[in-house]
Short mmCIF file of C-alpha atoms in Angstrom, two decimals:
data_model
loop_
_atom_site.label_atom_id
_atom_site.label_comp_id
_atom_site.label_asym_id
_atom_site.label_seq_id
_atom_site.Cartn_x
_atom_site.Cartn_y
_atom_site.Cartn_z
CA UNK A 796 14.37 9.80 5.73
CA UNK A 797 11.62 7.66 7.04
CA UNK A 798 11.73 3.51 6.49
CA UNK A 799 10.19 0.84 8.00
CA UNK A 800 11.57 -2.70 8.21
CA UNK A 801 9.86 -5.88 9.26
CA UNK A 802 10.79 -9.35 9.25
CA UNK A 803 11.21 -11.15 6.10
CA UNK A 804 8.79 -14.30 4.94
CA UNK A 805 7.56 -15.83 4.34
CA UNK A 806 6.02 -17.40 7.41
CA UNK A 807 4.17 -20.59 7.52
CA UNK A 808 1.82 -21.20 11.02
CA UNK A 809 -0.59 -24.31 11.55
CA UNK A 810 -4.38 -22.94 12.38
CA UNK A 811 -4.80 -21.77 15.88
CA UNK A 812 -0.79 -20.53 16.53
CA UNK A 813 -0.08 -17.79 18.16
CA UNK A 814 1.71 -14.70 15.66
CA UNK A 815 4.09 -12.23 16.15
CA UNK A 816 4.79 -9.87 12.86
CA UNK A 817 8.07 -7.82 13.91
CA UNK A 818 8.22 -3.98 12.61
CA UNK A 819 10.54 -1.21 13.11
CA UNK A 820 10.41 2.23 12.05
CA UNK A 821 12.43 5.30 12.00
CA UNK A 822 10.66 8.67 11.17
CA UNK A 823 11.80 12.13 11.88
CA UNK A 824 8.51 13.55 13.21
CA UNK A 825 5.57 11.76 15.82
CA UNK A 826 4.41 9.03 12.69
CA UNK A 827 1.01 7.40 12.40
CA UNK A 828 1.23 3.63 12.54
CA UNK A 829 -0.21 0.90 9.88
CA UNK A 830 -0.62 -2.29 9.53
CA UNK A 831 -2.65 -2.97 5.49
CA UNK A 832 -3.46 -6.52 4.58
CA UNK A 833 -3.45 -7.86 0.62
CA UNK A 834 -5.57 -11.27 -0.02
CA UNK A 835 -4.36 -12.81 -2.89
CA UNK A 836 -5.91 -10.95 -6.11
CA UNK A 837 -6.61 -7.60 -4.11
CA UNK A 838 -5.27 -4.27 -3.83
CA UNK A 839 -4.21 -3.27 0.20
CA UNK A 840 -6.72 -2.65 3.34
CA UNK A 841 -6.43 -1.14 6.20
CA UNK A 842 -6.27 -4.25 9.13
CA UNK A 843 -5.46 -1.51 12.23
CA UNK A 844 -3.94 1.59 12.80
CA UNK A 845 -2.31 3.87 16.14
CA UNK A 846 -1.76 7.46 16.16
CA UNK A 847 0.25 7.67 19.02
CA UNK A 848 2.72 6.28 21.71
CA UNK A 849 1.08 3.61 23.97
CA UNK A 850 -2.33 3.71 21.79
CA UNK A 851 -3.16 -0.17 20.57
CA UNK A 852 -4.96 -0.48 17.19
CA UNK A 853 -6.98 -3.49 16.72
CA UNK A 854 -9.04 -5.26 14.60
CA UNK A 855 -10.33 -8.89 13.23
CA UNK A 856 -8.47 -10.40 16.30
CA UNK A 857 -4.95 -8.33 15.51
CA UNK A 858 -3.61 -6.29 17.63
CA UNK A 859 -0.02 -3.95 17.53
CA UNK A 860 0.59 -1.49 19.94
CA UNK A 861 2.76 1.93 19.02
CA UNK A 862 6.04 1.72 21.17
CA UNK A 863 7.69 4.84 20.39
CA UNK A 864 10.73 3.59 23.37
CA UNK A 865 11.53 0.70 20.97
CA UNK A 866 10.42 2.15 17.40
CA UNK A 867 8.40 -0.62 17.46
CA UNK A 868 4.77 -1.44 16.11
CA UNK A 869 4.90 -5.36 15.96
CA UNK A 870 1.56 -7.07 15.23
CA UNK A 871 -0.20 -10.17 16.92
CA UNK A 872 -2.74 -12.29 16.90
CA UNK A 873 -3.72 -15.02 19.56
CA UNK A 874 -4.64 -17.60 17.47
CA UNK A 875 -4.95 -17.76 13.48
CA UNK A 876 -7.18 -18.61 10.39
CA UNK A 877 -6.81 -20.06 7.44
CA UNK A 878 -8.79 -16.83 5.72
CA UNK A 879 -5.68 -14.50 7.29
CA UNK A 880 -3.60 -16.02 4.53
CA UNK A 881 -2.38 -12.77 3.30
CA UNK A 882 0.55 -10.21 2.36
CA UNK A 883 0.87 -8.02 5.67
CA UNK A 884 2.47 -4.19 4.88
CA UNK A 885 3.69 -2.66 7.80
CA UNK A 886 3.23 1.21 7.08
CA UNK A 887 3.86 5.07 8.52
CA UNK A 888 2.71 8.32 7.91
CA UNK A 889 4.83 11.10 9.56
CA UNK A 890 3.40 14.08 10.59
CA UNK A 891 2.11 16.75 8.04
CA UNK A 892 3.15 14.50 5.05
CA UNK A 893 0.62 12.79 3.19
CA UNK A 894 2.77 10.10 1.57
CA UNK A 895 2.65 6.60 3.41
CA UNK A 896 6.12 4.40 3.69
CA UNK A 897 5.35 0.99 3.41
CA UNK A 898 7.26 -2.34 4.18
CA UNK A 899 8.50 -4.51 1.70
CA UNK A 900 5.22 -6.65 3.40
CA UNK A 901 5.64 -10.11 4.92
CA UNK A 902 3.39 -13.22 3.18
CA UNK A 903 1.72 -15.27 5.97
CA UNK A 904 0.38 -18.72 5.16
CA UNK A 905 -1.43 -21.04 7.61
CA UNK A 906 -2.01 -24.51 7.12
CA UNK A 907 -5.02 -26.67 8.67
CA UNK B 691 -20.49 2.87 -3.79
CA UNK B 692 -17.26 1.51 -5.55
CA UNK B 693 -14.35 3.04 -4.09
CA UNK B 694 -11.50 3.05 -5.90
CA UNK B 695 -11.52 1.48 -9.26
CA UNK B 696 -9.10 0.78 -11.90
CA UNK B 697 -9.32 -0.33 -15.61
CA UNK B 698 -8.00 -2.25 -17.20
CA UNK B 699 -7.34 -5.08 -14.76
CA UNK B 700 -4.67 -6.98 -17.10
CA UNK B 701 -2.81 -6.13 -19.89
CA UNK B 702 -0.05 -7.22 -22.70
CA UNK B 703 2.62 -4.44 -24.52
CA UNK B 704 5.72 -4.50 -26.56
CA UNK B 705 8.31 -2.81 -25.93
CA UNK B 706 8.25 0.27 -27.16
CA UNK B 707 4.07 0.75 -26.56
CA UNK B 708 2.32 3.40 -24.70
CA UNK B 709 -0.87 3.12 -22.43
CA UNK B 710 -2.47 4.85 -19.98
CA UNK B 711 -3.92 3.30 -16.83
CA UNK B 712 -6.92 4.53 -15.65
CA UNK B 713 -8.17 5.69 -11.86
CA UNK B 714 -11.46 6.93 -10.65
CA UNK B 715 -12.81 7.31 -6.67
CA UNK B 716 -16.17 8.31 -5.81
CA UNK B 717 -15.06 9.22 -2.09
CA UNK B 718 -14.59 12.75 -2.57
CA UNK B 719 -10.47 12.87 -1.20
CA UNK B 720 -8.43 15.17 -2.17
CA UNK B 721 -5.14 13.01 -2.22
CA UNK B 722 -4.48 10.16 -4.67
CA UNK B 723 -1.59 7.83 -5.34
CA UNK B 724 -0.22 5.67 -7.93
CA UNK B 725 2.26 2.88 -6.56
CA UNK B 726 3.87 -0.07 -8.00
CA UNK B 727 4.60 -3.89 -6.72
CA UNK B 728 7.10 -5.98 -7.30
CA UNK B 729 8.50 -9.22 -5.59
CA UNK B 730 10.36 -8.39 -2.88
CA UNK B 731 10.10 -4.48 -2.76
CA UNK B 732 6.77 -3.45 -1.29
CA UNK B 733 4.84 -0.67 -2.53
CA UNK B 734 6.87 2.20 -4.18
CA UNK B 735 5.24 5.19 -4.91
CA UNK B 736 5.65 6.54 -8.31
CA UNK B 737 3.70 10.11 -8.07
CA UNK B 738 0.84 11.36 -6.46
CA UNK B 739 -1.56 14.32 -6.49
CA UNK B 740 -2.28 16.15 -3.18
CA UNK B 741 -5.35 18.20 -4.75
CA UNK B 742 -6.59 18.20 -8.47
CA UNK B 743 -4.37 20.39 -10.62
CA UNK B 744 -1.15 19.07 -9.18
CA UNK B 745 0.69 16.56 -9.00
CA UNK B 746 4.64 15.42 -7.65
CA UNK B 747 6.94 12.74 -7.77
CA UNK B 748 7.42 10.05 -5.72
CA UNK B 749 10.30 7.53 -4.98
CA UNK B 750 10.21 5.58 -9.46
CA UNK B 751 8.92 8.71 -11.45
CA UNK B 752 11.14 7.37 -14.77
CA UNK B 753 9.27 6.57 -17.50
CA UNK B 754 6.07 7.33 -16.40
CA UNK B 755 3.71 10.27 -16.57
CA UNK B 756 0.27 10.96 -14.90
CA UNK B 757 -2.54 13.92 -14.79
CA UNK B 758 -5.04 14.89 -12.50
CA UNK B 759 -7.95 15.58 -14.52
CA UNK B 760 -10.75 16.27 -12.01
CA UNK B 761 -10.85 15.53 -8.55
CA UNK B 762 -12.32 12.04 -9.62
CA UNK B 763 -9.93 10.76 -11.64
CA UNK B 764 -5.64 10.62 -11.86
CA UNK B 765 -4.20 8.74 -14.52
CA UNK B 766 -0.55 7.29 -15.47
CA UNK B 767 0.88 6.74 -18.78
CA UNK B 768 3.54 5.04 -20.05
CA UNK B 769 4.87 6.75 -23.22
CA UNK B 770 7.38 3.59 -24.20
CA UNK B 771 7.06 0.47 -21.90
CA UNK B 772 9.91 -1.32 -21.03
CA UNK B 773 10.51 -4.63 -19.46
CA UNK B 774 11.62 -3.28 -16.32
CA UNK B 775 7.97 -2.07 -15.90
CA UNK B 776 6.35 -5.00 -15.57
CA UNK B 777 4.68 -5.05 -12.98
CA UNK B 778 1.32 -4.86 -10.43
CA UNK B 779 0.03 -1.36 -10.37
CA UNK B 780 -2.25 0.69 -7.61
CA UNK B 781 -3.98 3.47 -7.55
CA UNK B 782 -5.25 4.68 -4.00
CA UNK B 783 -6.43 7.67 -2.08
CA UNK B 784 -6.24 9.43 1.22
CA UNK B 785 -8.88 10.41 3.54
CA UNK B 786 -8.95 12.52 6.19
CA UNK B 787 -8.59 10.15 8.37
CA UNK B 788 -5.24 9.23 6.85
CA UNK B 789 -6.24 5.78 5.59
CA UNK B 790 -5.56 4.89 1.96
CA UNK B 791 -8.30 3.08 0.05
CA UNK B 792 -6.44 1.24 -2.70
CA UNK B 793 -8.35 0.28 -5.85
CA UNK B 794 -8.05 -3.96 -7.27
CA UNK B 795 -4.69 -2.76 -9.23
CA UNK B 796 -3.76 -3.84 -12.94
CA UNK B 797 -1.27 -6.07 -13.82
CA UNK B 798 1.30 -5.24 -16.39
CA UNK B 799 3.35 -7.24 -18.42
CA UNK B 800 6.09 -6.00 -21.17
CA UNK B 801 7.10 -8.17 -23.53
#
């Protein structure tokens, strides 16, 4: 069946690092790719999404391009906030099912 | 406009207790989900409804029951909480576009 692993927290960064958030996937179809973000208090949003090998979703200064060579959708940012303090899901949706797999979601703090 | 919202946001049972946890969108999508949270496990999805009038199970269907009343709305119940359901619960939908919109979520503890 489909699953989708990325890399356990959490992960603590001082303001204006670099980030790399690593995900996997394995999916028997041609998946959509997600990355949803969870503030403290709040239910999941959408942060980016690719439908397709080589496309690059990106948004709010994230970006994660769909490598479908590596099974890989890994998400970045150049350099970081305190506000993207967050829960990060890594997520798929394969092809003609409407039910989303998530990651068991990575916590991301960053320190001034 | 409100999106996805859920009611109520917090709430207290003994074991043994029933509830239901309400859902209602106002973005007209056909598909809607109820997940739970808990440390270290994600989101697991515990059934959804792909249209109104139906609904199927998803990956922690035990102990838990929902309904699809309208297109608006899609429910869950608990008909005897347990411990072991304590937990953060979500209710989201699907649009075409295949991005879920997931409502604040309600926060369940079982004493």
């Amino acid at each position: 069946g489909d699953s989708v692993t990325q890399m356990e927290g959490p992960v603590t960064l001082s303001e204006e690092a670099f980030l790399t958030i690593n995900c996997t996937y394995t999916a028997t179809g041609y998946p959509s790719l997600f990355w949803y973000v969870q503030y403290p208090g709040e239910g999941l949003q959408l942060l980016l999404k690719a439908t397709k090998a080589d496309d690059k979703g990106s948004n709010k200064g994230f970006e994660a391009t769909y490598r479908k060579e590596t099974t890989s959708f890994h998400l970045e940012k150049g350099s970081v906030q305190v506000s993207d303090s967050a829960v990060y899901f890594c997520a798929l949706s394969d092809s003609g099912n409407e039910k989303l797999t998530f990651g068991t979601g990575t916590r991301l703090t960053i320190i001034p | 406009n409100a999106g996805v919202t859920q009611t109520p946001k917090f709430q207290v049972l003994k074991t043994g207790q029933s509830m239901t946890l309400q859902c209602a969108q106002d973005m007209n999508h056909n598909s809607m989900y109820w997940y739970r949270q808990d440390p270290g496990m994600g989101l697991r999805l515990i059934y959804y409804s792909a249209s109104e009038g139906t609904t199927d199970k998803g990956e922690v269907p035990n102990g838990y029951n929902v309904s699809r009343l309208n297109k608006r709305e899609f429910s869950l119940r608990l008909e005897s909480a347990a411990p072991s359901q304590t937990s953060v619960y979500f209710c989201a939908t699907l649009s075409p576009a295949e991005t879920q919109y997931f409502g604040p979520g309600t926060r369940l503890l079982v004493l």
